[in-house]
Coordinates of C-alpha atoms in Angstrom, one line a residue:
P1 CA -13.0 -9.5 -13.3
V2 CA -14.2 -13.1 -13.0
I3 CA -15.0 -15.3 -16.0
W4 CA -17.3 -18.3 -16.5
G5 CA -18.1 -19.6 -20.0
D6 CA -18.8 -16.6 -22.2
Q7 CA -19.5 -14.2 -19.3
I8 CA -17.2 -11.7 -17.6
W9 CA -18.6 -10.1 -14.3
I10 CA -17.3 -7.0 -12.6
T11 CA -18.7 -4.8 -9.9
T12 CA -18.8 -1.0 -10.1
A13 CA -20.0 2.0 -8.1
T14 CA -20.7 5.6 -8.5
K15 CA -17.8 7.8 -7.4
G16 CA -19.4 8.7 -4.1
G17 CA -20.5 5.2 -3.4
Q18 CA -24.2 5.9 -3.2
K19 CA -25.1 3.3 -5.9
L20 CA -23.5 -0.1 -6.4
F21 CA -23.7 -2.2 -9.6
A22 CA -22.9 -5.6 -11.1
V23 CA -22.0 -5.7 -14.8
C24 CA -21.9 -8.7 -17.0
V25 CA -20.0 -8.5 -20.4
D26 CA -19.9 -11.0 -23.2
K27 CA -16.4 -12.4 -23.3
N28 CA -16.3 -12.7 -27.1
T29 CA -17.8 -9.4 -28.2
G30 CA -17.5 -7.0 -25.2
K31 CA -21.2 -6.3 -25.3
I32 CA -22.9 -5.6 -22.0
I33 CA -25.4 -8.3 -21.1
H34 CA -26.4 -7.1 -17.7
D35 CA -26.0 -3.7 -16.0
L36 CA -27.6 -4.3 -12.6
H37 CA -28.2 -1.6 -9.9
V38 CA -27.9 -3.9 -6.9
F39 CA -27.6 -1.6 -3.8
D40 CA -28.2 1.9 -2.7
V41 CA -26.0 3.3 0.1
E42 CA -27.4 6.3 2.0
L43 CA -24.2 7.4 3.8
P44 CA -21.1 5.8 2.3
M45 CA -17.9 6.1 4.5
A46 CA -15.0 8.0 3.1
I47 CA -12.3 6.0 1.2
T48 CA -8.8 6.6 0.0
A49 CA -8.2 7.6 -3.7
D50 CA -6.5 4.2 -4.2
N51 CA -9.7 2.2 -3.3
T52 CA -13.2 2.1 -4.7
Y53 CA -16.6 1.2 -3.3
A54 CA -16.6 -1.9 -5.5
T55 CA -13.1 -3.3 -5.0
P56 CA -13.9 -6.9 -3.9
T57 CA -13.8 -9.3 -6.9
P58 CA -16.9 -11.4 -7.5
V59 CA -16.8 -15.2 -7.3
I60 CA -18.7 -17.2 -9.9
E61 CA -19.9 -20.8 -10.6
E62 CA -22.4 -22.4 -13.0
G63 CA -25.5 -20.2 -13.0
R64 CA -24.6 -18.0 -10.0
V65 CA -22.3 -15.0 -9.3
Y66 CA -21.7 -13.8 -5.8
I67 CA -20.9 -10.1 -5.3
H68 CA -19.6 -8.4 -2.1
F69 CA -19.3 -4.8 -1.2
G70 CA -18.0 -5.2 2.4
T71 CA -20.3 -3.6 4.9
Y72 CA -22.6 -2.2 2.1
G73 CA -24.0 -5.5 1.0
T74 CA -23.6 -9.1 -0.3
A75 CA -25.8 -10.7 -3.0
C76 CA -26.1 -13.8 -5.2
L77 CA -27.3 -13.2 -8.7
D78 CA -28.6 -15.5 -11.5
T79 CA -26.0 -15.2 -14.3
K80 CA -28.6 -15.8 -17.0
S81 CA -31.5 -13.6 -15.9
G82 CA -29.6 -11.1 -13.6
D83 CA -32.2 -11.7 -10.9
T84 CA -31.2 -11.4 -7.3
L85 CA -31.5 -14.8 -5.6
W86 CA -30.6 -13.5 -2.1
E87 CA -29.0 -10.6 -0.4
R88 CA -27.6 -9.6 3.0
R89 CA -27.2 -6.1 4.3
D90 CA -26.5 -7.0 7.9
L91 CA -22.8 -8.0 7.7
R92 CA -21.5 -4.8 9.1
C93 CA -18.0 -3.4 9.9
D94 CA -16.5 0.0 10.1
H95 CA -14.5 0.8 6.9
E96 CA -14.1 4.5 7.9
K97 CA -11.0 6.7 7.8
G98 CA -10.0 6.3 4.2
A99 CA -10.0 2.5 4.1
G100 CA -13.1 1.0 2.4
P101 CA -13.9 -2.6 1.5
A102 CA -11.4 -4.8 -0.4
S103 CA -11.4 -8.4 0.7
S104 CA -12.9 -10.7 -1.9
P105 CA -15.3 -13.7 -1.2
L106 CA -14.3 -17.3 -1.5
L107 CA -16.5 -20.3 -2.5
I108 CA -15.8 -23.5 -0.5
G109 CA -18.2 -26.3 -1.3
S110 CA -21.7 -25.2 -0.2
S111 CA -20.5 -22.1 1.6
L112 CA -19.5 -18.5 0.7
V113 CA -16.7 -17.3 3.0
L114 CA -16.3 -13.5 3.7
H115 CA -13.8 -11.5 5.7
L116 CA -15.0 -8.4 7.6
D117 CA -12.0 -6.9 9.4
G118 CA -13.1 -3.4 10.4
R119 CA -12.1 -0.8 12.9
D120 CA -14.9 -2.0 15.2
V121 CA -15.4 -5.8 14.6
Q122 CA -13.1 -8.4 13.0
Y123 CA -14.6 -11.7 11.9
V124 CA -14.8 -14.4 9.3
I125 CA -18.3 -15.7 8.3
A126 CA -19.5 -18.5 6.0
L127 CA -22.9 -18.2 4.3
N128 CA -25.0 -20.9 2.8
K129 CA -24.4 -20.2 -0.9
T130 CA -28.0 -21.3 -1.7
N131 CA -29.9 -19.0 0.5
G132 CA -27.4 -16.6 2.1
K133 CA -28.1 -17.8 5.7
T134 CA -25.2 -17.9 8.2
L135 CA -23.5 -21.3 8.6
W136 CA -20.8 -20.1 11.0
K137 CA -19.2 -16.9 12.2
T138 CA -15.8 -16.7 14.0
T139 CA -14.4 -13.7 15.7
R140 CA -10.6 -13.1 15.5
S141 CA -8.9 -14.4 18.6
I142 CA -6.7 -11.3 19.0
D143 CA -7.3 -8.9 21.9
F144 CA -7.7 -5.6 20.1
A145 CA -8.7 -3.7 23.2
D146 CA -5.4 -1.8 23.4
I147 CA -4.7 -1.6 19.7
P148 CA -5.5 1.7 17.9
V149 CA -8.6 1.3 15.8
H150 CA -6.8 2.0 12.5
E151 CA -4.5 -0.9 13.2
R152 CA -7.4 -3.4 13.4
K153 CA -8.2 -3.3 9.6
A154 CA -7.2 -5.8 7.0
Y155 CA -8.2 -6.4 3.3
C156 CA -7.0 -9.9 2.7
T157 CA -8.7 -12.6 0.6
P158 CA -8.4 -16.1 2.2
T159 CA -6.9 -19.2 0.6
L160 CA -7.9 -22.9 0.9
I161 CA -5.1 -25.4 1.3
P162 CA -4.7 -29.1 2.3
R163 CA -4.5 -30.3 5.9
G164 CA -4.1 -34.1 6.2
Q165 CA -7.1 -35.7 4.5
G166 CA -9.0 -32.4 4.8
E167 CA -8.6 -28.7 4.2
Q168 CA -7.9 -25.5 6.1
L169 CA -8.7 -21.9 5.4
I170 CA -5.7 -19.6 5.6
S171 CA -6.7 -16.1 6.5
V172 CA -4.5 -13.1 7.1
A173 CA -5.8 -10.4 9.5
A174 CA -4.4 -7.5 11.5
K175 CA -1.9 -8.9 14.1
G176 CA -2.3 -12.5 13.0
V177 CA -2.3 -15.2 10.3
F178 CA -5.0 -17.7 11.1
A179 CA -6.1 -21.2 9.9
Y180 CA -9.7 -22.2 10.3
D181 CA -11.7 -25.4 9.7
P182 CA -13.8 -24.4 6.6
V183 CA -16.7 -26.6 7.7
S184 CA -17.1 -25.4 11.3
G185 CA -15.1 -22.2 11.4
K186 CA -13.1 -23.4 14.4
E187 CA -9.7 -21.8 14.6
I188 CA -6.9 -24.4 14.1
W189 CA -3.8 -22.4 14.6
K190 CA -2.5 -18.8 14.5
V191 CA 0.8 -16.9 14.1
R192 CA 0.9 -13.5 15.7
H193 CA 2.5 -10.5 13.9
R194 CA 2.7 -6.7 14.3
G195 CA 1.1 -5.7 11.0
W196 CA -2.3 -4.3 9.8
S197 CA -4.1 -3.1 6.6
I198 CA -2.7 -6.2 4.8
A199 CA -3.9 -6.8 1.2
P200 CA -1.8 -9.5 -0.4
R201 CA -3.4 -12.9 -0.6
P202 CA -1.5 -15.8 1.1
I203 CA -0.3 -18.6 -1.2
Y204 CA 0.8 -22.2 -0.6
G205 CA 3.4 -24.6 -1.9
H206 CA 6.3 -26.9 -0.8
G207 CA 4.5 -27.5 2.5
L208 CA 4.6 -23.8 3.4
V209 CA 2.1 -20.9 3.5
F210 CA 3.7 -17.6 2.2
A211 CA 2.0 -14.5 3.7
I212 CA 2.7 -10.8 3.7
V213 CA 2.2 -9.6 7.3
D214 CA 2.2 -5.8 7.3
R215 CA 1.5 -2.7 5.1
D216 CA 3.9 0.0 6.3
R217 CA 6.9 -2.4 6.8
P218 CA 5.9 -5.5 4.8
E219 CA 7.5 -8.8 5.5
L220 CA 7.1 -12.2 3.8
W221 CA 6.7 -15.0 6.3
A222 CA 6.9 -18.7 5.3
I223 CA 4.8 -20.7 7.8
R224 CA 4.5 -24.5 8.3
P225 CA 0.7 -25.0 8.3
D226 CA 0.5 -28.3 10.4
G227 CA 0.3 -26.8 13.9
H228 CA -2.3 -26.4 16.6
G229 CA -2.9 -23.3 18.7
D230 CA -0.5 -20.4 18.9
V231 CA 2.5 -21.5 16.7
T232 CA 4.2 -18.1 16.4
D233 CA 7.4 -19.3 18.1
S234 CA 7.6 -22.7 16.4
H235 CA 6.2 -22.7 12.8
V236 CA 7.7 -19.7 11.0
A237 CA 10.3 -21.3 8.8
W238 CA 11.8 -18.1 7.4
R239 CA 11.2 -14.4 7.0
E240 CA 12.2 -11.9 4.3
T241 CA 12.0 -8.3 5.5
R242 CA 13.6 -6.3 2.7
R243 CA 11.7 -4.7 -0.2
M244 CA 8.5 -6.8 0.1
P245 CA 5.1 -5.7 -1.4
P246 CA 2.4 -3.9 0.6
R247 CA -0.2 -4.6 -2.1
A248 CA 0.7 -7.2 -4.7
S249 CA 0.4 -10.9 -3.8
P250 CA 3.4 -13.2 -4.1
L251 CA 3.6 -15.6 -7.0
L252 CA 4.9 -19.2 -6.8
V253 CA 6.2 -20.8 -10.0
G254 CA 8.0 -24.2 -9.4
D255 CA 10.4 -23.7 -6.6
L256 CA 10.7 -19.9 -7.0
L257 CA 8.7 -17.0 -5.5
F258 CA 8.3 -13.8 -7.5
L259 CA 7.3 -10.5 -5.9
V260 CA 7.2 -6.8 -6.8
N261 CA 6.9 -4.0 -4.3
R262 CA 5.2 -0.6 -4.7
N263 CA 8.5 1.0 -5.9
G264 CA 9.0 -1.5 -8.7
V265 CA 11.6 -3.7 -7.0
A266 CA 11.1 -7.2 -8.3
T267 CA 12.4 -10.1 -6.2
C268 CA 13.0 -13.8 -6.8
L269 CA 13.4 -16.1 -3.8
E270 CA 13.9 -19.8 -3.3
A271 CA 10.6 -20.9 -1.9
E272 CA 11.9 -23.6 0.6
S273 CA 14.7 -21.6 2.0
G274 CA 13.9 -18.0 1.4
N275 CA 17.3 -17.4 -0.1
L276 CA 17.6 -14.5 -2.5
V277 CA 18.0 -15.5 -6.1
W278 CA 17.8 -12.0 -7.7
Q279 CA 16.4 -8.6 -7.0
E280 CA 16.1 -5.9 -9.7
R281 CA 14.1 -2.7 -10.3
I282 CA 11.6 -2.6 -13.1
K283 CA 9.8 0.5 -14.4
G284 CA 6.7 1.8 -12.6
A285 CA 4.8 1.5 -9.3
Y286 CA 2.9 -1.7 -8.5
S287 CA -0.4 -2.6 -6.8
V288 CA -1.3 -5.4 -9.2
S289 CA -0.3 -8.9 -8.4
P290 CA 2.0 -10.7 -10.9
I291 CA 0.4 -13.4 -13.0
H292 CA 1.9 -16.5 -14.7
A293 CA 0.8 -18.0 -18.0
K294 CA 2.6 -20.0 -20.7
D295 CA 6.1 -19.7 -19.2
R296 CA 5.8 -16.0 -18.8
I297 CA 5.3 -13.7 -15.8
Y298 CA 3.4 -10.5 -16.3
F299 CA 4.0 -7.4 -14.0
F300 CA 1.4 -4.7 -14.6
S301 CA 2.3 -1.3 -13.2
E302 CA -0.2 1.3 -12.0
D303 CA 0.3 3.4 -15.1
G304 CA -0.5 0.4 -17.4
V305 CA 3.0 -0.7 -18.3
C306 CA 3.4 -4.5 -18.5
T307 CA 6.9 -6.0 -18.1
I308 CA 7.0 -9.6 -19.1
I309 CA 9.8 -11.9 -17.8
K310 CA 10.8 -15.5 -17.8
P311 CA 10.1 -17.4 -14.5
A312 CA 13.8 -18.1 -14.1
R313 CA 16.8 -17.8 -11.8
T314 CA 18.1 -14.8 -13.8
L315 CA 16.1 -11.8 -14.8
E316 CA 15.2 -12.0 -18.5
I317 CA 12.8 -9.3 -19.7
L318 CA 11.0 -10.6 -22.8
A319 CA 8.9 -7.5 -23.6
V320 CA 7.6 -4.2 -22.2
N321 CA 4.1 -3.1 -23.4
S322 CA 1.7 -0.4 -22.3
L323 CA -1.9 0.5 -22.3
P324 CA -2.8 4.1 -23.4
G325 CA -2.4 6.2 -20.3
E326 CA -4.8 4.5 -17.9
R327 CA -4.5 3.8 -14.2
L328 CA -4.4 0.0 -13.4
L329 CA -5.0 -1.3 -9.9
A330 CA -6.8 -4.6 -10.6
T331 CA -5.1 -7.9 -11.3
P332 CA -6.0 -9.1 -14.8
A333 CA -7.8 -12.4 -15.4
I334 CA -6.8 -15.1 -17.9
A335 CA -9.1 -17.3 -20.0
G336 CA -7.8 -19.4 -22.9
N337 CA -5.2 -17.4 -24.7
A338 CA -6.5 -14.0 -23.7
L339 CA -5.8 -11.5 -20.9
F340 CA -8.8 -9.5 -19.6
I341 CA -7.6 -6.3 -18.1
R342 CA -9.7 -3.8 -16.1
S343 CA -8.3 -0.3 -16.0
E344 CA -9.8 2.8 -14.4
N345 CA -12.2 3.4 -17.4
H346 CA -12.1 0.3 -19.6
L347 CA -12.2 -3.4 -19.8
Y348 CA -9.8 -4.9 -22.4
R349 CA -9.4 -8.2 -24.0
I350 CA -5.8 -8.7 -25.3
E351 CA -5.0 -11.8 -27.4
E352 CA -2.7 -12.6 -30.2
A353 CA -4.7 -12.7 -33.4
P354 CA -4.8 -16.2 -34.9
S355 CA -2.3 -16.7 -37.8
R356 CA -3.8 -16.7 -41.3
P357 CA -2.5 -18.9 -44.0
T358 CA -0.3 -17.2 -46.5
P359 CA -2.1 -16.9 -49.9
K360 CA -0.4 -18.9 -52.6

């Protein structure tokens, strides 16, 4: 979910993907404000049981929410009226063979940036957020001609980081990590790798980009982002190859990185060196990215168990809680003192009740 003011927005789809929706919920009451049927899809492609036809997270700003369903459509909606302000149905890529859409959009100034890394085409595109028209489109500079089509896919959401006095867009794709100029779309640098079907979002800190670079044999690479051209052999500061996550994004808190892999192995690394601080197994399987709030890290497992730890150099479990038997694959959102959790069938608001004065 995404939150702005008193509104929570999510996207949903019918099980077969023929109808796509945007839903707005009142943050305070849970009442549905808008339930909008946005797109019809005549022939949805097959997807895996671990994906949906509405996986990409919307992005929101004052008065507007931007929803993206991969190849099936992109739209800008008025958050007050629910009216469609513009839509695009021509941003195509082949999500076939059990994959499906997953990369979420990113707002940068006046542009909406989208990743479409399919089996047939692989590109990044920036749309004018006001009218949906194309500002720039950049094809991945990897030669995919001899690469099997299933190894051309990726699901990653980009990250914007500093570069000198400006900014650069960090974008993980099949076979490469790329940096683009967010204004022109021009490629600045790239690091080649062997991976594909990558979902974790890259993060930045201590002068390094931290990126997961494969699904089947995931590795965490720390990359110096100040290069030009192909910097594969010069700008990878360190790599961690053991027990890294294929789905959950890394989390940086201070000078420590926290990660959890699908099998529930949680890892703490020193961000600057990559040195292992601790590595322990926690209960459950994990697709959800860890989140940090108020000196706590929350690990949500796929079966709804939440393990809460201190962001520290020793593993200290503060609590273990669980939702009532629901599958959980979406990373929760935080607003104020509340967690907003989207499970397979429900949207929850979890917050400690305010203390009441003791009667005299």
